[in-house]
CSV table of C-alpha atoms and ligand atoms in Angstrom, one decimal:
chain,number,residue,atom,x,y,z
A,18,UNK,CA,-60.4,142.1,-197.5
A,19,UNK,CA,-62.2,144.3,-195.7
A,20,UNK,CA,-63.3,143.1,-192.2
A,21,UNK,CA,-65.8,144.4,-189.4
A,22,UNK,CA,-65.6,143.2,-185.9
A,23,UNK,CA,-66.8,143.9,-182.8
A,24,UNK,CA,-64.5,144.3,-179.6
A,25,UNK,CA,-65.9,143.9,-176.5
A,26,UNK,CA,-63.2,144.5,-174.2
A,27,UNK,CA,-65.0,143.8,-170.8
A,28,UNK,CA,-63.3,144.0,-167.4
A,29,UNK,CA,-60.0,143.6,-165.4
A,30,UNK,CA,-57.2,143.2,-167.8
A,31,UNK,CA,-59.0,142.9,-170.5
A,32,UNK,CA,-58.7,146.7,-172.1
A,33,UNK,CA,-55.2,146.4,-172.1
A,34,UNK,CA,-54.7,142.8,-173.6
A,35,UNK,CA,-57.7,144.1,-176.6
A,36,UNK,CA,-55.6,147.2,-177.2
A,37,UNK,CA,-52.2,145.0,-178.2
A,38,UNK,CA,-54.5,142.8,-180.0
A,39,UNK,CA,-56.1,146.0,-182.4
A,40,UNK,CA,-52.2,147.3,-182.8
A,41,UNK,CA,-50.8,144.0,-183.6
A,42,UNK,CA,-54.1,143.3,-186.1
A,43,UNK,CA,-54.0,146.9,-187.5
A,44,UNK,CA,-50.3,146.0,-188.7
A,45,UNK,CA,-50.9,142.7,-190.6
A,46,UNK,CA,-53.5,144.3,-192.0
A,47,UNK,CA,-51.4,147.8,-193.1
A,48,UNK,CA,-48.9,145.0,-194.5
A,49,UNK,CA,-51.3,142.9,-196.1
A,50,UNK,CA,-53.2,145.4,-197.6
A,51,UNK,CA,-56.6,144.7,-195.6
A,52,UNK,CA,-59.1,147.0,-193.9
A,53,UNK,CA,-60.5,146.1,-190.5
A,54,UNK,CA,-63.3,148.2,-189.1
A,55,UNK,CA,-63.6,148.0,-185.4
A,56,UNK,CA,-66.9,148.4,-183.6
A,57,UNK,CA,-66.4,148.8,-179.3
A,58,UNK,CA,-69.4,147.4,-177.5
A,59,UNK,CA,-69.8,146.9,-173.7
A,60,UNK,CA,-70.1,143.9,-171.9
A,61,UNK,CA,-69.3,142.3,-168.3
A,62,UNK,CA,-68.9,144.6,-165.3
A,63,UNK,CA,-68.4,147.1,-167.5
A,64,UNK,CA,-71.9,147.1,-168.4
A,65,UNK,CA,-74.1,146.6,-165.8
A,66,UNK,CA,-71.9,149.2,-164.3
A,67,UNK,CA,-73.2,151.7,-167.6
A,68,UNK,CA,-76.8,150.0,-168.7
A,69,UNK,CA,-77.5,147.8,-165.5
A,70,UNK,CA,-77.1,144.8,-167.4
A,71,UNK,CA,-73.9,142.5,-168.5
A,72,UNK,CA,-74.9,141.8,-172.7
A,73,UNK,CA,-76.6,144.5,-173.3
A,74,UNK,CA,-79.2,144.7,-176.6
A,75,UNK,CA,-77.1,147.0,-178.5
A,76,UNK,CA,-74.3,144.8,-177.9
A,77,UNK,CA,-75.8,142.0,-179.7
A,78,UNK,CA,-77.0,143.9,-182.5
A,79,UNK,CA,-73.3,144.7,-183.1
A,80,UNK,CA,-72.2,141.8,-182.5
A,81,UNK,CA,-74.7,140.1,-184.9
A,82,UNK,CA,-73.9,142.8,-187.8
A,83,UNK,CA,-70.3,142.3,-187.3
A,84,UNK,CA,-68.4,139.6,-189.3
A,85,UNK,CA,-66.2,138.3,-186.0
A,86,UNK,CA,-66.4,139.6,-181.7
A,87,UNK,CA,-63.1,139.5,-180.8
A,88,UNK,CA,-63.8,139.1,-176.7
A,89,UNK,CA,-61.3,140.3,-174.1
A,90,UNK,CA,-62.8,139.2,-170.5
A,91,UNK,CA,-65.5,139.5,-168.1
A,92,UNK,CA,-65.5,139.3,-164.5
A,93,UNK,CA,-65.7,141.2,-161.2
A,94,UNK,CA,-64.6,140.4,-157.4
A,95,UNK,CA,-67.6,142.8,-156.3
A,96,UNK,CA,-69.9,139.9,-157.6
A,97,UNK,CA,-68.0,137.1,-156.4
A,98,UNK,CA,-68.1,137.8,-152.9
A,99,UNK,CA,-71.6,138.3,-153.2
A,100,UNK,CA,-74.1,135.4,-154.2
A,101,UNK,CA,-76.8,137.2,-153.8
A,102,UNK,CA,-76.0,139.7,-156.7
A,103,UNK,CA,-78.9,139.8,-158.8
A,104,UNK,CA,-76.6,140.4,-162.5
A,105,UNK,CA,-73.6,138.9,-162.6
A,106,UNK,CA,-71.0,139.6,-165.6
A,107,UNK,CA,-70.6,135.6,-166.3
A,108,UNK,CA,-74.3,135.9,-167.0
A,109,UNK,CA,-73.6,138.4,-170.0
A,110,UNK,CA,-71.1,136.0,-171.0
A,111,UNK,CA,-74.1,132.5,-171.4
A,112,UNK,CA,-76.9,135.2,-172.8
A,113,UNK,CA,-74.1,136.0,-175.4
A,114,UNK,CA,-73.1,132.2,-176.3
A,115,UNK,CA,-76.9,131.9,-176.0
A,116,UNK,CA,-78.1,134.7,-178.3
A,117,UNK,CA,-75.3,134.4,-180.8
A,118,UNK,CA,-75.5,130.4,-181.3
A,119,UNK,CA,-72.1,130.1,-180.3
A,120,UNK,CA,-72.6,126.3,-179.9
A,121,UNK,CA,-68.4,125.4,-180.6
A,122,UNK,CA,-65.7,126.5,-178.2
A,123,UNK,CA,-62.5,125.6,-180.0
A,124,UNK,CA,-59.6,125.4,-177.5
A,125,UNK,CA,-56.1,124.2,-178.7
A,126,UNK,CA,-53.6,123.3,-176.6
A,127,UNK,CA,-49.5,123.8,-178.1
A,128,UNK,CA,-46.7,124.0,-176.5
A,129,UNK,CA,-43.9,126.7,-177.5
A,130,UNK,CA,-40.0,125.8,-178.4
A,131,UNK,CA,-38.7,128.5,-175.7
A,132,UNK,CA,-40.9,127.6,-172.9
A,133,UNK,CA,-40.9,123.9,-172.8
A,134,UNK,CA,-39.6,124.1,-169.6
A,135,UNK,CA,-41.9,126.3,-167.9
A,136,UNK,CA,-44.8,123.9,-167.6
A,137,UNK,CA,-45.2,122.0,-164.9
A,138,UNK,CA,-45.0,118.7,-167.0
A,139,UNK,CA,-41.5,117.1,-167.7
A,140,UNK,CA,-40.1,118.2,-171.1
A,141,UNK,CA,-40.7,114.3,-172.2
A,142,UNK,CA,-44.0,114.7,-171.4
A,143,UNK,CA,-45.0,117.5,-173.3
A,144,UNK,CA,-42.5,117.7,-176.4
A,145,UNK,CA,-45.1,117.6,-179.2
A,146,UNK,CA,-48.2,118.0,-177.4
A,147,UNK,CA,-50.6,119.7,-180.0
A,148,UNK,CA,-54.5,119.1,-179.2
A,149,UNK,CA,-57.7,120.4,-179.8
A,150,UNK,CA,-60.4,120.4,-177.1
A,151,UNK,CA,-64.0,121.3,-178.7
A,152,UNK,CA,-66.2,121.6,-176.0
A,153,UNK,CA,-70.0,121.7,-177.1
A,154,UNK,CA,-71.0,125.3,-175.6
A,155,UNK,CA,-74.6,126.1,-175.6
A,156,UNK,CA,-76.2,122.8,-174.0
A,157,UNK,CA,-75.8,120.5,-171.0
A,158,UNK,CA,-76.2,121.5,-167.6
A,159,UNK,CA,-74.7,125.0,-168.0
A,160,UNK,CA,-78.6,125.4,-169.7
A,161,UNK,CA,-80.3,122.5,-168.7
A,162,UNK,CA,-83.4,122.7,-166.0
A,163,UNK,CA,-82.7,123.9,-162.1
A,164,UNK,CA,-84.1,125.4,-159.0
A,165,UNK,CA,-84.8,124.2,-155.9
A,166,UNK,CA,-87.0,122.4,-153.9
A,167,UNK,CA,-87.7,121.0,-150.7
A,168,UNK,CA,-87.7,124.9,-148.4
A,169,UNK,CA,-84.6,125.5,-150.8
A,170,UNK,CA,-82.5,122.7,-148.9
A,171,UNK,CA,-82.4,120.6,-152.4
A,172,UNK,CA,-81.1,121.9,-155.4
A,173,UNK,CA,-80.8,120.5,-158.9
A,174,UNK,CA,-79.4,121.2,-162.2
A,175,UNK,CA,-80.0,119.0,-165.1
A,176,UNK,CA,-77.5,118.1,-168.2
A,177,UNK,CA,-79.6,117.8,-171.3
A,178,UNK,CA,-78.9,117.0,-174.8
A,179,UNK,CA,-80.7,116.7,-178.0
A,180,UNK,CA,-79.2,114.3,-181.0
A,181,UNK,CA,-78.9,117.5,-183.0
A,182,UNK,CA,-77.0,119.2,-180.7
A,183,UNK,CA,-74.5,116.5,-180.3
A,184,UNK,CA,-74.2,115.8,-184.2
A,185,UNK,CA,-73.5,119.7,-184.9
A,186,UNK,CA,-70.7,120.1,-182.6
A,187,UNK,CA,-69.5,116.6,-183.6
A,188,UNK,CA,-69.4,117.4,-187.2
A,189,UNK,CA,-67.2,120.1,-186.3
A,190,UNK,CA,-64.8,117.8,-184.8
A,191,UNK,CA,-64.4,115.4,-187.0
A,192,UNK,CA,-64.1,117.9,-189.9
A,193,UNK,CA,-61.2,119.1,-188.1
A,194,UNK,CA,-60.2,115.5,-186.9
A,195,UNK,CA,-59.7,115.6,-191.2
A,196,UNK,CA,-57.6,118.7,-191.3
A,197,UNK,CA,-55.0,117.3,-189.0
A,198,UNK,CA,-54.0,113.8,-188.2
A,199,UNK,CA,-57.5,112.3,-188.4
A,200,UNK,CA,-57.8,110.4,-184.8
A,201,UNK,CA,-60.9,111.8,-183.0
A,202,UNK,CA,-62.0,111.4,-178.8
A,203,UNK,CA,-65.3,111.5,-177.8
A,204,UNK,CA,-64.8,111.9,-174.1
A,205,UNK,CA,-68.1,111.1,-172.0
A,206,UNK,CA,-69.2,109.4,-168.9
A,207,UNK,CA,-71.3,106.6,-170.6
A,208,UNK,CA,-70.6,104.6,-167.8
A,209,UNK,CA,-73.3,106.2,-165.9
A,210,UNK,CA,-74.7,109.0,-167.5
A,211,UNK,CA,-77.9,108.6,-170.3
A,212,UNK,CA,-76.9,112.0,-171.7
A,213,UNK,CA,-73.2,110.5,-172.0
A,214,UNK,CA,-74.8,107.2,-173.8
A,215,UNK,CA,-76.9,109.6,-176.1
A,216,UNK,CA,-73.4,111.4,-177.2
A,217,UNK,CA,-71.8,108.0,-177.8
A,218,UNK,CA,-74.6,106.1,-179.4
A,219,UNK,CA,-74.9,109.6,-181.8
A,220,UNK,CA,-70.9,109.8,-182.6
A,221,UNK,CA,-70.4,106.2,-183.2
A,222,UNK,CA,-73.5,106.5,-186.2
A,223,UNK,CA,-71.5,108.8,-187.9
A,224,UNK,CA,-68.4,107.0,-187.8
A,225,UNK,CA,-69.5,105.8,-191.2
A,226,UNK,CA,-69.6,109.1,-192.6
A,227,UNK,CA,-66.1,109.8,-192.1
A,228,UNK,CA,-64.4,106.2,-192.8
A,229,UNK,CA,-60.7,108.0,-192.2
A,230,UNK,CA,-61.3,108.8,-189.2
A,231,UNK,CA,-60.2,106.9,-186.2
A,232,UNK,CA,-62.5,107.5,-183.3
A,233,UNK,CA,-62.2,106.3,-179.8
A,234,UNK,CA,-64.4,106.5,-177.1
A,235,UNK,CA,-63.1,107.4,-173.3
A,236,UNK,CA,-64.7,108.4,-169.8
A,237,UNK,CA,-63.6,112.0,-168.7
A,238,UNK,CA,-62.2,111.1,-165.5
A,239,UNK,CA,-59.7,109.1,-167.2
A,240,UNK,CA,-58.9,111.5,-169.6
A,241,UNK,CA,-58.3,113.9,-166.9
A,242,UNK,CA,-55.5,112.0,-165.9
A,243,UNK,CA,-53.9,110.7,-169.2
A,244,UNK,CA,-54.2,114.7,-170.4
A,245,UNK,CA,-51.1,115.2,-168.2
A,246,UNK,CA,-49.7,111.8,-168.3
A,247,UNK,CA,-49.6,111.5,-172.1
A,248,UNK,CA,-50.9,115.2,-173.6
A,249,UNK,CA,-48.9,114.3,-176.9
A,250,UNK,CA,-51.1,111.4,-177.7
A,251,UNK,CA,-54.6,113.5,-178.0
A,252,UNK,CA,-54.9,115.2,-181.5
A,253,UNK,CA,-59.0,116.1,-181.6
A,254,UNK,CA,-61.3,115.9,-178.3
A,255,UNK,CA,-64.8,116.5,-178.5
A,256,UNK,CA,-67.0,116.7,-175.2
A,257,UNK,CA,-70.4,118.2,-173.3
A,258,UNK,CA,-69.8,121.8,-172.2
A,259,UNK,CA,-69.1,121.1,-168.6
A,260,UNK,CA,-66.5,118.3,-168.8
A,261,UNK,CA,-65.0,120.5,-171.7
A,262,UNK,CA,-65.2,124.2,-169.1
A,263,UNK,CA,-62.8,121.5,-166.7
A,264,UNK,CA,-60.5,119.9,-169.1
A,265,UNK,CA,-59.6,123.0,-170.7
A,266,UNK,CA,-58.5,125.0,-167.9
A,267,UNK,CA,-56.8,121.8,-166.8
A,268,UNK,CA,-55.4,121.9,-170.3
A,269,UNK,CA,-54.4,125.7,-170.5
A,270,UNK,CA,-51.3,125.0,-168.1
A,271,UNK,CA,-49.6,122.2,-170.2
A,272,UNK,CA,-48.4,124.9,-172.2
A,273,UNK,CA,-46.5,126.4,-169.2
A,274,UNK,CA,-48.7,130.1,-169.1
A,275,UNK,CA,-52.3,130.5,-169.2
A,276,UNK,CA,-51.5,133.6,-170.8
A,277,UNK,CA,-50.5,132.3,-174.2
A,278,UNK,CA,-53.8,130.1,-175.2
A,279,UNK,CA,-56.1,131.8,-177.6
A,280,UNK,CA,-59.9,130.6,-178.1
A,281,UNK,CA,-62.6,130.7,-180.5
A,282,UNK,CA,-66.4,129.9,-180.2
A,283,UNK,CA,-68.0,129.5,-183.7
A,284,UNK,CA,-71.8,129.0,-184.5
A,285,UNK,CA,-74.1,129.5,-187.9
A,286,UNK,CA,-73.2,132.6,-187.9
A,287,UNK,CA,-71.1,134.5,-185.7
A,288,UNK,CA,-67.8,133.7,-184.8
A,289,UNK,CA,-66.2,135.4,-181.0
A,290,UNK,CA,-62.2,135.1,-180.3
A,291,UNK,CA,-61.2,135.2,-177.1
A,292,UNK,CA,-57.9,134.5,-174.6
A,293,UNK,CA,-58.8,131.7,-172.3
A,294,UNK,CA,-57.8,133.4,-169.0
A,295,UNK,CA,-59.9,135.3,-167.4
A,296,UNK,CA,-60.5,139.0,-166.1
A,297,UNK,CA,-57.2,139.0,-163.5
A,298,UNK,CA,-58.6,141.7,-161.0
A,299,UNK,CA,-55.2,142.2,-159.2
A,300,UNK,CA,-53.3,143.1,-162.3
A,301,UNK,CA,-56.1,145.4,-164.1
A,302,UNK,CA,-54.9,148.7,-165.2
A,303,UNK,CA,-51.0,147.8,-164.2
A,304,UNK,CA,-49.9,147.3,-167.6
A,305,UNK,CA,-48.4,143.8,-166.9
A,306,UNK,CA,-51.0,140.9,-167.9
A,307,UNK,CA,-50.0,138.7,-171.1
A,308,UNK,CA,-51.7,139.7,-174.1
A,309,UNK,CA,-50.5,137.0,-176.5
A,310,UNK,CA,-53.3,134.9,-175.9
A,311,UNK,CA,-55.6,137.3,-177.2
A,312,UNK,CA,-53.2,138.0,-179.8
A,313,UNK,CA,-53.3,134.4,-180.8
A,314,UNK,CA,-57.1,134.5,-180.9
A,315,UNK,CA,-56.7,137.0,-183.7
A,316,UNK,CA,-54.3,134.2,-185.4
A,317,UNK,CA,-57.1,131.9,-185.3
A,318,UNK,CA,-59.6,134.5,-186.7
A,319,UNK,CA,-57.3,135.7,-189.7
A,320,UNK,CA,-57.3,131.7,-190.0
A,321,UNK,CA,-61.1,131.0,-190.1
A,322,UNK,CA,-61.3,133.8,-192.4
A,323,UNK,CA,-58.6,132.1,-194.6
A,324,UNK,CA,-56.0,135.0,-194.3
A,325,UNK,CA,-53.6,132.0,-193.6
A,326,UNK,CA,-50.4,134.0,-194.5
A,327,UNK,CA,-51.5,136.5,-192.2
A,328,UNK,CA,-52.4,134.0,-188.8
A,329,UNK,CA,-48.7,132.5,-189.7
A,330,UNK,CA,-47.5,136.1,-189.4
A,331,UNK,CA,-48.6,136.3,-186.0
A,332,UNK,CA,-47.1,132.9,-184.8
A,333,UNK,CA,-44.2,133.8,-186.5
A,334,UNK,CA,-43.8,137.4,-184.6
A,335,UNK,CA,-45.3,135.6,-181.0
A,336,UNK,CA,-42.3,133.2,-181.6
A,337,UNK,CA,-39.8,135.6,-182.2
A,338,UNK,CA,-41.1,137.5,-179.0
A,339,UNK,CA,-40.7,134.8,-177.0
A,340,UNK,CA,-37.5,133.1,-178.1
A,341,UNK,CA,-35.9,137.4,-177.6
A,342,UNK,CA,-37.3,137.0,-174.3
A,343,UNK,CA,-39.4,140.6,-174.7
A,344,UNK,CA,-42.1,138.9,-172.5
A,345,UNK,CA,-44.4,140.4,-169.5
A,346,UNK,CA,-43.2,138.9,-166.1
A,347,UNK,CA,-45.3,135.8,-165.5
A,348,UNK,CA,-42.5,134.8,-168.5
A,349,UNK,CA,-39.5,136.6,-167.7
A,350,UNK,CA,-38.5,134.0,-164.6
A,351,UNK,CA,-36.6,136.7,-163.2
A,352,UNK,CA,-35.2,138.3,-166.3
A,353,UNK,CA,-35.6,141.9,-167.6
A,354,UNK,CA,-39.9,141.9,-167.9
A,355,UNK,CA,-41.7,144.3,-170.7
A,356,UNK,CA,-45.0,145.7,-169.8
A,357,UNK,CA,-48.0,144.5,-171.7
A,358,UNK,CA,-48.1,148.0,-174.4
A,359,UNK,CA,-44.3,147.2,-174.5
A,360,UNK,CA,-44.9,143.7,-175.8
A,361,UNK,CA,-47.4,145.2,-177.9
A,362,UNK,CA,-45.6,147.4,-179.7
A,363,UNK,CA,-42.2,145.6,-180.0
A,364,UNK,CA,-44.7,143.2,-181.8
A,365,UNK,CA,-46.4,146.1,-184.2
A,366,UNK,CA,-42.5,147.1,-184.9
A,367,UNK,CA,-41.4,143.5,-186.2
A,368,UNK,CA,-44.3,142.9,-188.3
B,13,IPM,C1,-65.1,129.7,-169.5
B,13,IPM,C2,-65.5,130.3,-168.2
B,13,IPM,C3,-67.0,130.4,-168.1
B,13,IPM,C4,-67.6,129.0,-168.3
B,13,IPM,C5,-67.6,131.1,-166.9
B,13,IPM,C6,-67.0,132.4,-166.6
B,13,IPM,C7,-69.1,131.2,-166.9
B,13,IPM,O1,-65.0,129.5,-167.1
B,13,IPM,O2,-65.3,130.4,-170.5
B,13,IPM,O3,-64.6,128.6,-169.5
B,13,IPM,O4,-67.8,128.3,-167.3
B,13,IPM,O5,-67.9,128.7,-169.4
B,14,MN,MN1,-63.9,127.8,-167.7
C-alpha cells in the first residue's frame, strides 16, 4: 500500500516525538513492503511564528489531499501568560477539527502488563481496564454562541447540538460498541441540561437499530468518579465534546503515563492521529519526552487503514520496549533512562 500523510509536527516536544514516530513507521513499512509518502506542514506556534497564523491555508490543503495528518502538538507559554494574544496556537488546532470535519475523537484507555504499578490506582483497580472514550469533537460549547454583555462584566458560552450531530458520532460508537464487547455509555447531564436530554432522547431511538447492543445511560459527574473507582467496567463511552476534553485527560493517567495514550479524530474524510499529551514546554528540544504515544497513534492509523498485522507490530515492539525497560525517564523510576531518539531507534532495530 502506498500511503500519503501529512505531519504536522507543531511545537514543544512535538518534533522530536513525530521524528520516532516517521522512523518507527518507515520500518513496518520497509518490512511490510508499503510506501508512505510524508508531507510536513506547519501548524501551532510554529506557524504564527512563520505565516502569522496557527492552521495556515496551505496546511489544510495538504492535509485534505493527504490520506491521514498524523499531529504531534501545539502549544506555547508565550500565549498563555498572555490573554490578550490575538492568535493563539489552540486556535489552529478548533479551525483544523473545524475545517477538516473531524467530528470523532477516539481516545482509548489500556493499561500495560509492566506498568500496572505505576498508576496511581491500585493494581485491583485497574487490571483489565480497556475503554474507549469517543468524545463528539466539532459541536457543543467549544463552537456554540459567546461574547459578552453587560460593559463585558457577563460572559456566556452556549452548548449546542443538532440531532444529526449527535446520531453521527453515536453511530460511531455503537459500531465500535459491536467490534468489542457490545455494552455502550452515553454519558450526559440530562438531569439538567436540554442539550443532554436531546443526546439521550436521540441515542435511546437508535437502540433499536443495534438490538445487541447493551446501552446505559449515566450523568458525567458520576462517571467521573466511577472512571477511577471501577475503570474496568467501561468498554465504549460516548459523550459532548466538553465532558469528553475532561474525562479523557482524567482518563489518560489510569494507564500510569500520559505519555503512552495515542489518539485519533476521524470525520467523512480525513482522518488526524495524535498523542494525547500536549506540547511539554520544559522538556522541548531535550531529547527526553515519551514518544510512544504518538507511536501508538500510528498503531491505530495502520489499524483504520486495515494494515492490522502491521498496528500489532507496533504493540508488539512498544511491549517489548517496555517490559526491557529501554524507556525515557518519566518510566525509568530511577533506573537507567534512554533518550527519546534512543527509544526510537532501539524500536526501528527490533522491528
Ligand atoms: C485536547 C486539548 C484541546 C481541547 C485544547 C488544546 C484546545 O485539551 O485536545 O483535549 O480542549 O480540545
Ligand atoms: Mn483536553
Amino acid at each position: 500500500m502506498e500511503l500519503n500523510i501529512a505531519v504536522l509536527a507543531g511545537d514543544g516536544i512535538g518534533p522530536e516525538v513525530i521524528d520516532q514516530a516517521i522512523k518507527v513507521s518507515d520500518a513496518i513499512a520497509k518490512k511490510y513492503n508499503h510506501k508512505i509518502n510524508w508531507k510536513p506542514a506547519l501548524t501551532g506556534a510554529a506557524a504564527i511564528d512563520a505565516v502569522g497564523e496557527p492552521y495556515p491555508d496551505e496546511t489544510h490543503t495538504i492535509c485534505e489531499a493527504a490520506d491521514a495528518i498524523l499531529f504531534g502538538a501545539i502549544g506555547h507559554p508565550r500565549f498563555d501568560n498572555d490573554p490578550s494574544a490575538k492568535v493563539r496556537p489552540e486556535q489552529g488546532l478548533l479551525k483544523m477539527r473545524e475545517k477538516l470535519g473531524l467530528f470523532a475523537n477516539v481516545r482509548p484507555t489500556f493499561t500495560f502488563p509492566s506498568l500496572i504499578d505505576k498508576s496511581p490506582l491500585k493494581r485491583e483497580r485497574i487490571e483489565g481496564t480497556d475503554f474507549i472514550i469517543l468524545r463528539e469533537l466539532t459541536g457543543g460549547v467549544y463552537f456554540g454562541k459567546r461574547g459578552r454583555l453587560d460593559n463585558g462584566n457577563t460572559a456566556y458560552d452556549t452548548m449546542t447540538y443538532t440531532r444529526e450531530e449527535i446520531k453521527r458520532l453515536a453511530i460511531k460508537g455503537f459500531e465500535l460498541a459491536m467490534t468489542r464487547s457490545k455494552k455502550l455509555c452515553c454519558v450526559d447531564k440530562a438531569n439538567v441540561l436540554e442539550s443532554s436530554r436531546l443526546w439521550r432522547e436521540t441515542v435511546q431511538a437508535m437502540e433499536k437499530d443495534y438490538p445487541e447492543v447493551t446501552v446505559s445511560y449515566e450523568f458525567v459527574d458520576a462517571v467521573a468518579m466511577r472512571l477511577v473507582q471501577w475503570p474496568s467496567e467501561y468498554d465504549v463511552l460516548i459523550t459532548e465534546n466538553l465532558f469528553g476534553d475532561i474525562l479523557t485527560d482524567e482518563a489518560s493517567v489510569i494507564s500510569g503515563s500520559m505519555g503512552l495514550m495515542p489518539s485519533a479524530s476521524v470525520g467523512t474524510d480525513n482522518k488526524l492521529y495524535e498523542p494525547i499529551h500536549g506540547s511539554y514546554p520544559q522538556a522541548a528540544g531535550k531529547d527526553i519526552a515519551n514518544p510512544l504515544a504518538t507511536i501508538l497513534s500510528v498503531a491505530m492509523l495502520f489499524e483504520d487503514f486495515r494494515l492490522t498485522k502491521e498496528a500489532q507490530a507496533i504493540r508488539d515492539v512498544v511491549n517489548k520496549s517496555l517490559a526491557e525497560g529501554v524507556v525515557t525517564e518519566d518510566l525509568a523510576d530511577g533506573r537507567k533512562s534512554y533518550k527519546t531518539s534512543e527509544v526510537g531507534d532501539w524500536l526501528v532495530k527490533n522491528i
